[in-house]
JSON list of C-alpha atoms in Angstrom, two decimals:
[
{"chain": "A", "resi": 1, "resn": "MET", "atom": "CA", "xyz": [-37.22, -23.79, -45.11]},
{"chain": "A", "resi": 2, "resn": "LYS", "atom": "CA", "xyz": [-37.51, -23.59, -41.34]},
{"chain": "A", "resi": 3, "resn": "LYS", "atom": "CA", "xyz": [-33.92, -24.77, -41.01]},
{"chain": "A", "resi": 4, "resn": "ARG", "atom": "CA", "xyz": [-32.78, -21.95, -43.25]},
{"chain": "A", "resi": 5, "resn": "HIS", "atom": "CA", "xyz": [-34.74, -19.44, -41.18]},
{"chain": "A", "resi": 6, "resn": "PHE", "atom": "CA", "xyz": [-33.11, -20.77, -38.00]},
{"chain": "A", "resi": 7, "resn": "LEU", "atom": "CA", "xyz": [-29.65, -20.41, -39.54]},
{"chain": "A", "resi": 8, "resn": "VAL", "atom": "CA", "xyz": [-30.31, -16.81, -40.60]},
{"chain": "A", "resi": 9, "resn": "LEU", "atom": "CA", "xyz": [-31.74, -15.91, -37.22]},
{"chain": "A", "resi": 10, "resn": "GLY", "atom": "CA", "xyz": [-28.79, -17.57, -35.50]},
{"chain": "A", "resi": 11, "resn": "ALA", "atom": "CA", "xyz": [-26.34, -15.55, -37.57]},
{"chain": "A", "resi": 12, "resn": "ILE", "atom": "CA", "xyz": [-28.19, -12.31, -36.80]},
{"chain": "A", "resi": 13, "resn": "ALA", "atom": "CA", "xyz": [-28.31, -13.12, -33.08]},
{"chain": "A", "resi": 14, "resn": "GLY", "atom": "CA", "xyz": [-24.57, -13.88, -33.08]},
{"chain": "A", "resi": 15, "resn": "ALA", "atom": "CA", "xyz": [-23.82, -10.57, -34.76]},
{"chain": "A", "resi": 16, "resn": "LEU", "atom": "CA", "xyz": [-25.94, -8.71, -32.21]},
{"chain": "A", "resi": 17, "resn": "LEU", "atom": "CA", "xyz": [-24.29, -10.48, -29.28]},
{"chain": "A", "resi": 18, "resn": "MET", "atom": "CA", "xyz": [-20.71, -9.88, -30.46]},
{"chain": "A", "resi": 19, "resn": "PRO", "atom": "CA", "xyz": [-20.51, -6.24, -29.25]},
{"chain": "A", "resi": 20, "resn": "LEU", "atom": "CA", "xyz": [-22.00, -7.30, -25.92]},
{"chain": "A", "resi": 21, "resn": "LEU", "atom": "CA", "xyz": [-19.46, -10.06, -25.49]},
{"chain": "A", "resi": 22, "resn": "THR", "atom": "CA", "xyz": [-16.64, -7.70, -26.44]},
{"chain": "A", "resi": 23, "resn": "ALA", "atom": "CA", "xyz": [-17.87, -5.11, -23.98]},
{"chain": "A", "resi": 24, "resn": "CYS", "atom": "CA", "xyz": [-17.99, -7.73, -21.22]},
{"chain": "A", "resi": 25, "resn": "ALA", "atom": "CA", "xyz": [-14.47, -8.97, -21.94]},
{"chain": "A", "resi": 26, "resn": "SER", "atom": "CA", "xyz": [-12.01, -7.94, -19.21]},
{"chain": "A", "resi": 27, "resn": "TYR", "atom": "CA", "xyz": [-9.67, -5.10, -20.14]},
{"chain": "A", "resi": 28, "resn": "ASP", "atom": "CA", "xyz": [-5.94, -5.91, -20.20]},
{"chain": "A", "resi": 29, "resn": "TYR", "atom": "CA", "xyz": [-4.59, -3.30, -17.79]},
{"chain": "A", "resi": 30, "resn": "THR", "atom": "CA", "xyz": [-1.07, -4.72, -18.06]},
{"chain": "A", "resi": 31, "resn": "GLN", "atom": "CA", "xyz": [-0.75, -2.60, -21.20]},
{"chain": "A", "resi": 32, "resn": "ARG", "atom": "CA", "xyz": [-1.29, 0.52, -19.07]},
{"chain": "A", "resi": 33, "resn": "VAL", "atom": "CA", "xyz": [1.41, -0.14, -16.45]},
{"chain": "A", "resi": 34, "resn": "SER", "atom": "CA", "xyz": [4.21, 2.44, -16.48]},
{"chain": "A", "resi": 35, "resn": "GLU", "atom": "CA", "xyz": [6.20, 1.40, -13.39]},
{"chain": "A", "resi": 36, "resn": "VAL", "atom": "CA", "xyz": [6.81, -1.89, -11.58]},
{"chain": "A", "resi": 37, "resn": "ARG", "atom": "CA", "xyz": [9.00, -2.63, -8.57]},
{"chain": "A", "resi": 38, "resn": "SER", "atom": "CA", "xyz": [8.94, -6.40, -8.76]},
{"chain": "A", "resi": 39, "resn": "ASP", "atom": "CA", "xyz": [11.44, -7.40, -6.07]},
{"chain": "A", "resi": 40, "resn": "LEU", "atom": "CA", "xyz": [13.56, -6.13, -3.20]},
{"chain": "A", "resi": 41, "resn": "PHE", "atom": "CA", "xyz": [16.83, -7.60, -1.90]},
{"chain": "A", "resi": 42, "resn": "LEU", "atom": "CA", "xyz": [18.06, -6.69, 1.59]},
{"chain": "A", "resi": 43, "resn": "ALA", "atom": "CA", "xyz": [21.35, -6.95, 3.47]},
{"chain": "A", "resi": 44, "resn": "GLU", "atom": "CA", "xyz": [23.08, -5.05, 6.25]},
{"chain": "A", "resi": 45, "resn": "THR", "atom": "CA", "xyz": [26.27, -4.61, 8.22]},
{"chain": "A", "resi": 46, "resn": "GLU", "atom": "CA", "xyz": [27.06, -2.73, 11.42]},
{"chain": "A", "resi": 47, "resn": "ASP", "atom": "CA", "xyz": [27.71, 0.39, 9.32]},
{"chain": "A", "resi": 48, "resn": "PHE", "atom": "CA", "xyz": [24.88, 0.45, 6.77]},
{"chain": "A", "resi": 49, "resn": "SER", "atom": "CA", "xyz": [21.78, -1.24, 5.42]},
{"chain": "A", "resi": 50, "resn": "LEU", "atom": "CA", "xyz": [21.47, -2.12, 1.75]},
{"chain": "A", "resi": 51, "resn": "THR", "atom": "CA", "xyz": [18.35, -2.30, -0.41]},
{"chain": "A", "resi": 52, "resn": "LEU", "atom": "CA", "xyz": [18.50, -3.47, -4.01]},
{"chain": "A", "resi": 53, "resn": "ALA", "atom": "CA", "xyz": [15.30, -2.85, -5.99]},
{"chain": "A", "resi": 54, "resn": "CYS", "atom": "CA", "xyz": [14.32, -4.37, -9.36]},
{"chain": "A", "resi": 55, "resn": "ILE", "atom": "CA", "xyz": [12.48, -1.69, -11.30]},
{"chain": "A", "resi": 56, "resn": "SER", "atom": "CA", "xyz": [10.81, -1.48, -14.70]},
{"chain": "A", "resi": 57, "resn": "ARG", "atom": "CA", "xyz": [9.86, 2.11, -15.51]},
{"chain": "A", "resi": 58, "resn": "GLU", "atom": "CA", "xyz": [8.70, 4.10, -18.49]},
{"chain": "A", "resi": 59, "resn": "TYR", "atom": "CA", "xyz": [11.18, 6.40, -20.18]},
{"chain": "A", "resi": 60, "resn": "PRO", "atom": "CA", "xyz": [10.93, 9.33, -20.09]},
{"chain": "A", "resi": 61, "resn": "TYR", "atom": "CA", "xyz": [9.12, 9.15, -16.75]},
{"chain": "A", "resi": 62, "resn": "ALA", "atom": "CA", "xyz": [6.07, 11.39, -16.41]},
{"chain": "A", "resi": 63, "resn": "ASP", "atom": "CA", "xyz": [3.08, 10.96, -14.10]},
{"chain": "A", "resi": 64, "resn": "ASP", "atom": "CA", "xyz": [0.69, 12.10, -16.82]},
{"chain": "A", "resi": 65, "resn": "GLY", "atom": "CA", "xyz": [-1.62, 9.16, -17.40]},
{"chain": "A", "resi": 66, "resn": "ILE", "atom": "CA", "xyz": [0.12, 8.11, -20.63]},
{"chain": "A", "resi": 67, "resn": "PRO", "atom": "CA", "xyz": [2.33, 4.99, -20.38]},
{"chain": "A", "resi": 68, "resn": "CYS", "atom": "CA", "xyz": [5.50, 4.81, -22.47]},
{"chain": "A", "resi": 69, "resn": "PRO", "atom": "CA", "xyz": [7.89, 1.91, -23.23]},
{"chain": "A", "resi": 70, "resn": "MET", "atom": "CA", "xyz": [9.68, 0.74, -20.09]},
{"chain": "A", "resi": 71, "resn": "THR", "atom": "CA", "xyz": [13.31, -0.04, -19.34]},
{"chain": "A", "resi": 72, "resn": "ASP", "atom": "CA", "xyz": [14.71, -2.33, -16.60]},
{"chain": "A", "resi": 73, "resn": "SER", "atom": "CA", "xyz": [17.15, -1.16, -13.96]},
{"chain": "A", "resi": 74, "resn": "VAL", "atom": "CA", "xyz": [18.50, -2.09, -10.55]},
{"chain": "A", "resi": 75, "resn": "GLU", "atom": "CA", "xyz": [18.59, 0.64, -7.90]},
{"chain": "A", "resi": 76, "resn": "VAL", "atom": "CA", "xyz": [20.76, 0.22, -4.81]},
{"chain": "A", "resi": 77, "resn": "THR", "atom": "CA", "xyz": [20.32, 2.32, -1.66]},
{"chain": "A", "resi": 78, "resn": "LEU", "atom": "CA", "xyz": [22.91, 2.40, 1.13]},
{"chain": "A", "resi": 79, "resn": "ALA", "atom": "CA", "xyz": [21.58, 3.88, 4.37]},
{"chain": "A", "resi": 80, "resn": "PRO", "atom": "CA", "xyz": [24.23, 4.77, 7.01]},
{"chain": "A", "resi": 81, "resn": "LYS", "atom": "CA", "xyz": [23.67, 3.60, 10.58]},
{"chain": "A", "resi": 82, "resn": "GLY", "atom": "CA", "xyz": [26.21, 6.04, 11.98]},
{"chain": "A", "resi": 83, "resn": "ASP", "atom": "CA", "xyz": [28.94, 8.20, 10.50]},
{"chain": "A", "resi": 84, "resn": "VAL", "atom": "CA", "xyz": [28.54, 9.01, 6.81]},
{"chain": "A", "resi": 85, "resn": "PRO", "atom": "CA", "xyz": [31.68, 8.31, 4.75]},
{"chain": "A", "resi": 86, "resn": "ASP", "atom": "CA", "xyz": [32.98, 10.67, 2.08]},
{"chain": "A", "resi": 87, "resn": "GLY", "atom": "CA", "xyz": [31.81, 8.28, -0.62]},
{"chain": "A", "resi": 88, "resn": "ALA", "atom": "CA", "xyz": [30.58, 4.78, -1.41]},
{"chain": "A", "resi": 89, "resn": "GLU", "atom": "CA", "xyz": [30.80, 2.34, -4.30]},
{"chain": "A", "resi": 90, "resn": "VAL", "atom": "CA", "xyz": [28.56, -0.56, -5.25]},
{"chain": "A", "resi": 91, "resn": "TYR", "atom": "CA", "xyz": [29.38, -3.61, -7.40]},
{"chain": "A", "resi": 92, "resn": "PHE", "atom": "CA", "xyz": [27.19, -6.61, -8.25]},
{"chain": "A", "resi": 93, "resn": "GLU", "atom": "CA", "xyz": [27.44, -9.20, -11.01]},
{"chain": "A", "resi": 94, "resn": "THR", "atom": "CA", "xyz": [28.82, -7.27, -14.04]},
{"chain": "A", "resi": 95, "resn": "CYS", "atom": "CA", "xyz": [27.59, -3.84, -12.87]},
{"chain": "A", "resi": 96, "resn": "GLY", "atom": "CA", "xyz": [28.89, -1.26, -10.47]},
{"chain": "A", "resi": 97, "resn": "GLY", "atom": "CA", "xyz": [30.33, 2.13, -9.80]},
{"chain": "A", "resi": 98, "resn": "GLU", "atom": "CA", "xyz": [30.28, 5.14, -7.50]},
{"chain": "A", "resi": 99, "resn": "ALA", "atom": "CA", "xyz": [27.04, 5.84, -5.61]},
{"chain": "A", "resi": 100, "resn": "SER", "atom": "CA", "xyz": [25.65, 9.36, -5.36]},
{"chain": "A", "resi": 101, "resn": "PHE", "atom": "CA", "xyz": [24.87, 10.87, -1.98]},
{"chain": "A", "resi": 102, "resn": "SER", "atom": "CA", "xyz": [21.31, 12.14, -1.51]},
{"chain": "A", "resi": 103, "resn": "ALA", "atom": "CA", "xyz": [21.24, 15.07, 0.89]},
{"chain": "A", "resi": 104, "resn": "ALA", "atom": "CA", "xyz": [17.44, 14.92, 0.97]},
{"chain": "A", "resi": 105, "resn": "PHE", "atom": "CA", "xyz": [17.40, 11.35, 2.31]},
{"chain": "A", "resi": 106, "resn": "GLY", "atom": "CA", "xyz": [20.87, 11.08, 3.86]},
{"chain": "A", "resi": 107, "resn": "ASP", "atom": "CA", "xyz": [21.83, 7.95, 1.94]},
{"chain": "A", "resi": 108, "resn": "PHE", "atom": "CA", "xyz": [23.84, 6.79, -1.07]},
{"chain": "A", "resi": 109, "resn": "ARG", "atom": "CA", "xyz": [22.15, 5.68, -4.29]},
{"chain": "A", "resi": 110, "resn": "PHE", "atom": "CA", "xyz": [23.30, 3.80, -7.36]},
{"chain": "A", "resi": 111, "resn": "SER", "atom": "CA", "xyz": [21.29, 2.89, -10.47]},
{"chain": "A", "resi": 112, "resn": "GLN", "atom": "CA", "xyz": [22.23, 0.63, -13.37]},
{"chain": "A", "resi": 113, "resn": "GLY", "atom": "CA", "xyz": [20.30, -0.56, -16.43]},
{"chain": "A", "resi": 114, "resn": "VAL", "atom": "CA", "xyz": [20.12, -4.35, -16.73]},
{"chain": "A", "resi": 115, "resn": "THR", "atom": "CA", "xyz": [18.89, -6.98, -19.17]},
{"chain": "A", "resi": 116, "resn": "GLU", "atom": "CA", "xyz": [17.65, -9.33, -16.44]},
{"chain": "A", "resi": 117, "resn": "PHE", "atom": "CA", "xyz": [16.92, -9.18, -12.73]},
{"chain": "A", "resi": 118, "resn": "PRO", "atom": "CA", "xyz": [18.59, -11.31, -10.02]},
{"chain": "A", "resi": 119, "resn": "GLN", "atom": "CA", "xyz": [16.66, -14.18, -8.48]},
{"chain": "A", "resi": 120, "resn": "ASP", "atom": "CA", "xyz": [16.48, -15.22, -4.80]},
{"chain": "A", "resi": 121, "resn": "SER", "atom": "CA", "xyz": [19.81, -13.63, -3.81]},
{"chain": "A", "resi": 122, "resn": "VAL", "atom": "CA", "xyz": [22.63, -11.53, -5.25]},
{"chain": "A", "resi": 123, "resn": "LEU", "atom": "CA", "xyz": [26.23, -11.03, -4.12]},
{"chain": "A", "resi": 124, "resn": "VAL", "atom": "CA", "xyz": [27.07, -7.35, -3.66]},
{"chain": "A", "resi": 125, "resn": "ARG", "atom": "CA", "xyz": [30.44, -5.74, -2.95]},
{"chain": "A", "resi": 126, "resn": "VAL", "atom": "CA", "xyz": [30.37, -2.36, -1.24]},
{"chain": "A", "resi": 127, "resn": "VAL", "atom": "CA", "xyz": [33.28, 0.01, -0.74]},
{"chain": "A", "resi": 128, "resn": "TRP", "atom": "CA", "xyz": [32.41, 1.90, 2.44]},
{"chain": "A", "resi": 129, "resn": "GLY", "atom": "CA", "xyz": [34.72, 4.21, 4.36]},
{"chain": "A", "resi": 130, "resn": "GLY", "atom": "CA", "xyz": [37.73, 2.97, 2.39]},
{"chain": "A", "resi": 131, "resn": "GLU", "atom": "CA", "xyz": [36.99, -0.68, 3.18]},
{"chain": "A", "resi": 132, "resn": "SER", "atom": "CA", "xyz": [35.52, -3.31, 0.85]},
{"chain": "A", "resi": 133, "resn": "VAL", "atom": "CA", "xyz": [32.90, -5.74, 2.11]},
{"chain": "A", "resi": 134, "resn": "GLU", "atom": "CA", "xyz": [30.98, -8.48, 0.31]},
{"chain": "A", "resi": 135, "resn": "LEU", "atom": "CA", "xyz": [27.50, -9.47, 1.39]},
{"chain": "A", "resi": 136, "resn": "ALA", "atom": "CA", "xyz": [24.61, -11.51, 0.05]},
{"chain": "A", "resi": 137, "resn": "ALA", "atom": "CA", "xyz": [21.37, -9.59, -0.40]},
{"chain": "A", "resi": 138, "resn": "THR", "atom": "CA", "xyz": [18.30, -11.85, -0.28]},
{"chain": "A", "resi": 139, "resn": "SER", "atom": "CA", "xyz": [14.85, -11.33, -1.75]},
{"chain": "A", "resi": 140, "resn": "VAL", "atom": "CA", "xyz": [12.02, -10.34, 0.59]},
{"chain": "A", "resi": 141, "resn": "LYS", "atom": "CA", "xyz": [9.54, -12.40, -1.44]},
{"chain": "A", "resi": 142, "resn": "THR", "atom": "CA", "xyz": [8.25, -15.63, 0.05]},
{"chain": "A", "resi": 143, "resn": "GLU", "atom": "CA", "xyz": [6.11, -18.50, -1.24]},
{"chain": "A", "resi": 144, "resn": "THR", "atom": "CA", "xyz": [2.98, -16.58, -0.24]},
{"chain": "A", "resi": 145, "resn": "THR", "atom": "CA", "xyz": [3.92, -13.22, -1.81]},
{"chain": "A", "resi": 146, "resn": "LEU", "atom": "CA", "xyz": [1.56, -12.33, -4.63]},
{"chain": "A", "resi": 147, "resn": "SER", "atom": "CA", "xyz": [3.02, -11.82, -8.08]},
{"chain": "A", "resi": 148, "resn": "VAL", "atom": "CA", "xyz": [2.86, -8.38, -9.66]},
{"chain": "A", "resi": 149, "resn": "LYS", "atom": "CA", "xyz": [0.14, -9.72, -11.97]},
{"chain": "A", "resi": 150, "resn": "ASP", "atom": "CA", "xyz": [-1.96, -10.88, -9.01]},
{"chain": "A", "resi": 151, "resn": "ALA", "atom": "CA", "xyz": [-1.40, -7.58, -7.17]},
{"chain": "A", "resi": 152, "resn": "LEU", "atom": "CA", "xyz": [-2.58, -5.73, -10.27]},
{"chain": "A", "resi": 153, "resn": "ALA", "atom": "CA", "xyz": [-5.68, -7.96, -10.43]},
{"chain": "A", "resi": 154, "resn": "ALA", "atom": "CA", "xyz": [-6.47, -7.16, -6.76]},
{"chain": "A", "resi": 155, "resn": "PHE", "atom": "CA", "xyz": [-6.09, -3.45, -7.46]},
{"chain": "A", "resi": 156, "resn": "VAL", "atom": "CA", "xyz": [-8.32, -3.60, -10.55]},
{"chain": "A", "resi": 157, "resn": "ALA", "atom": "CA", "xyz": [-11.01, -5.49, -8.62]},
{"chain": "A", "resi": 158, "resn": "ALA", "atom": "CA", "xyz": [-10.95, -2.95, -5.78]},
{"chain": "A", "resi": 159, "resn": "GLU", "atom": "CA", "xyz": [-10.94, 0.14, -8.00]},
{"chain": "A", "resi": 160, "resn": "GLU", "atom": "CA", "xyz": [-13.31, -0.88, -10.80]},
{"chain": "A", "resi": 161, "resn": "GLU", "atom": "CA", "xyz": [-15.35, 2.33, -10.51]},
{"chain": "A", "resi": 162, "resn": "THR", "atom": "CA", "xyz": [-12.22, 4.51, -10.50]},
{"chain": "A", "resi": 163, "resn": "LEU", "atom": "CA", "xyz": [-10.88, 2.82, -13.62]},
{"chain": "A", "resi": 164, "resn": "GLN", "atom": "CA", "xyz": [-14.23, 3.09, -15.39]},
{"chain": "A", "resi": 165, "resn": "ALA", "atom": "CA", "xyz": [-14.32, 6.83, -14.61]},
{"chain": "A", "resi": 166, "resn": "MET", "atom": "CA", "xyz": [-10.99, 7.23, -16.43]},
{"chain": "A", "resi": 167, "resn": "ARG", "atom": "CA", "xyz": [-12.44, 6.05, -19.74]},
{"chain": "A", "resi": 168, "resn": "ARG", "atom": "CA", "xyz": [-12.85, 8.54, -22.55]},
{"chain": "A", "resi": 169, "resn": "ASP", "atom": "CA", "xyz": [-14.99, 7.50, -25.53]},
{"chain": "A", "resi": 170, "resn": "GLY", "atom": "CA", "xyz": [-14.64, 3.88, -24.42]},
{"chain": "A", "resi": 171, "resn": "ALA", "atom": "CA", "xyz": [-10.84, 3.99, -24.11]},
{"chain": "A", "resi": 172, "resn": "PHE", "atom": "CA", "xyz": [-9.01, 3.81, -20.78]},
{"chain": "A", "resi": 173, "resn": "CYS", "atom": "CA", "xyz": [-6.89, 6.95, -20.30]},
{"chain": "A", "resi": 174, "resn": "GLY", "atom": "CA", "xyz": [-4.63, 6.27, -17.34]},
{"chain": "A", "resi": 175, "resn": "GLU", "atom": "CA", "xyz": [-1.39, 4.65, -16.22]},
{"chain": "A", "resi": 176, "resn": "ILE", "atom": "CA", "xyz": [-0.76, 2.28, -13.34]},
{"chain": "A", "resi": 177, "resn": "CYS", "atom": "CA", "xyz": [2.14, 1.83, -10.92]},
{"chain": "A", "resi": 178, "resn": "ILE", "atom": "CA", "xyz": [2.79, -1.32, -8.85]},
{"chain": "A", "resi": 179, "resn": "ARG", "atom": "CA", "xyz": [5.56, -1.34, -6.23]},
{"chain": "A", "resi": 180, "resn": "LEU", "atom": "CA", "xyz": [6.59, -4.06, -3.80]},
{"chain": "A", "resi": 181, "resn": "LEU", "atom": "CA", "xyz": [7.31, -2.57, -0.36]},
{"chain": "A", "resi": 182, "resn": "ARG", "atom": "CA", "xyz": [8.95, -3.94, 2.75]},
{"chain": "A", "resi": 183, "resn": "ARG", "atom": "CA", "xyz": [8.26, -2.62, 6.25]},
{"chain": "A", "resi": 184, "resn": "ASP", "atom": "CA", "xyz": [7.37, -5.01, 9.07]},
{"chain": "A", "resi": 185, "resn": "LYS", "atom": "CA", "xyz": [6.17, -7.34, 6.26]},
{"chain": "A", "resi": 186, "resn": "ASN", "atom": "CA", "xyz": [5.59, -7.20, 2.51]},
{"chain": "A", "resi": 187, "resn": "TYR", "atom": "CA", "xyz": [3.08, -4.83, 0.96]},
{"chain": "A", "resi": 188, "resn": "TYR", "atom": "CA", "xyz": [2.17, -3.62, -2.51]},
{"chain": "A", "resi": 189, "resn": "TYR", "atom": "CA", "xyz": [1.63, 0.03, -3.35]},
{"chain": "A", "resi": 190, "resn": "ALA", "atom": "CA", "xyz": [-0.69, 0.28, -6.34]},
{"chain": "A", "resi": 191, "resn": "ALA", "atom": "CA", "xyz": [-1.81, 3.53, -7.95]},
{"chain": "A", "resi": 192, "resn": "VAL", "atom": "CA", "xyz": [-3.54, 4.81, -11.06]},
{"chain": "A", "resi": 193, "resn": "THR", "atom": "CA", "xyz": [-3.51, 8.32, -12.51]},
{"chain": "A", "resi": 194, "resn": "ASP", "atom": "CA", "xyz": [-5.04, 10.02, -15.52]},
{"chain": "A", "resi": 195, "resn": "GLY", "atom": "CA", "xyz": [-2.87, 13.12, -15.16]},
{"chain": "A", "resi": 196, "resn": "THR", "atom": "CA", "xyz": [-5.45, 15.00, -13.06]},
{"chain": "A", "resi": 197, "resn": "GLN", "atom": "CA", "xyz": [-6.10, 12.58, -10.19]},
{"chain": "A", "resi": 198, "resn": "ARG", "atom": "CA", "xyz": [-4.22, 9.75, -8.48]},
{"chain": "A", "resi": 199, "resn": "THR", "atom": "CA", "xyz": [-5.84, 6.96, -6.48]},
{"chain": "A", "resi": 200, "resn": "ALA", "atom": "CA", "xyz": [-3.47, 4.75, -4.50]},
{"chain": "A", "resi": 201, "resn": "LEU", "atom": "CA", "xyz": [-3.95, 1.62, -2.41]},
{"chain": "A", "resi": 202, "resn": "LEU", "atom": "CA", "xyz": [-1.78, -0.18, 0.11]},
{"chain": "A", "resi": 203, "resn": "LEU", "atom": "CA", "xyz": [-2.31, -3.91, -0.32]},
{"chain": "A", "resi": 204, "resn": "ASP", "atom": "CA", "xyz": [-1.33, -6.86, 1.82]},
{"chain": "A", "resi": 205, "resn": "ALA", "atom": "CA", "xyz": [1.26, -8.58, -0.39]},
{"chain": "A", "resi": 206, "resn": "ASP", "atom": "CA", "xyz": [0.12, -12.05, 0.69]},
{"chain": "A", "resi": 207, "resn": "THR", "atom": "CA", "xyz": [-3.66, -11.71, 0.37]},
{"chain": "A", "resi": 208, "resn": "GLY", "atom": "CA", "xyz": [-4.29, -8.63, -1.78]},
{"chain": "A", "resi": 209, "resn": "GLU", "atom": "CA", "xyz": [-6.47, -7.14, 0.99]},
{"chain": "A", "resi": 210, "resn": "VAL", "atom": "CA", "xyz": [-6.83, -3.36, 0.81]},
{"chain": "A", "resi": 211, "resn": "LEU", "atom": "CA", "xyz": [-5.26, -1.84, 3.95]},
{"chain": "A", "resi": 212, "resn": "ALA", "atom": "CA", "xyz": [-5.38, 1.85, 3.04]},
{"chain": "A", "resi": 213, "resn": "ARG", "atom": "CA", "xyz": [-6.69, 4.11, 0.24]},
{"chain": "A", "resi": 214, "resn": "ARG", "atom": "CA", "xyz": [-5.87, 7.67, -0.79]},
{"chain": "A", "resi": 215, "resn": "THR", "atom": "CA", "xyz": [-6.97, 9.95, -3.62]},
{"chain": "A", "resi": 216, "resn": "ASP", "atom": "CA", "xyz": [-5.09, 13.12, -4.58]},
{"chain": "A", "resi": 217, "resn": "THR", "atom": "CA", "xyz": [-5.72, 15.83, -7.14]},
{"chain": "A", "resi": 218, "resn": "LEU", "atom": "CA", "xyz": [-2.64, 16.50, -9.26]}
]
């Protein structure tokens, strides 16, 4: 009889604990990511510098706190070091075409949808000032560079209160952006928005340490 009572009490206790265990389970924020810049490839000549970025981004893109299905693309930027030619073309692997000049930034830009991203290095042919040049663009990532997943984990740990404040009726109502940056070294830009406010961090790409924080009202 006592054994039966123990079994019943155990079942009741398990049922009562289940919501608590579910509530304590970590939320999968990867489902709320709407933009990722996972890698950067760099190369340069005497005439220009080249940056090739691997980007996964929601479509249509809207900074509204609601993530949508993402598509993969490679974006190439050609920044002149001197005279700006009348036009520029970019070709890599099976992709390529004419780059558009951005008057706002003073550089040429080319974007192409892809089914997979390059690894380690990629051979790029650039038509610049009527001349064609081939160069190998190499990834900025090293053995110590955190993965996007680890960068996201560092962001979530640092902004736990911010993420909790974006919950509505128990559901997280926001979207997250993770971008690999290259300046004097590698960094990650990580931001979250719920359509009314954006909180962004600059992270050390090797350690995940928070270097800077900013919050803006949209």
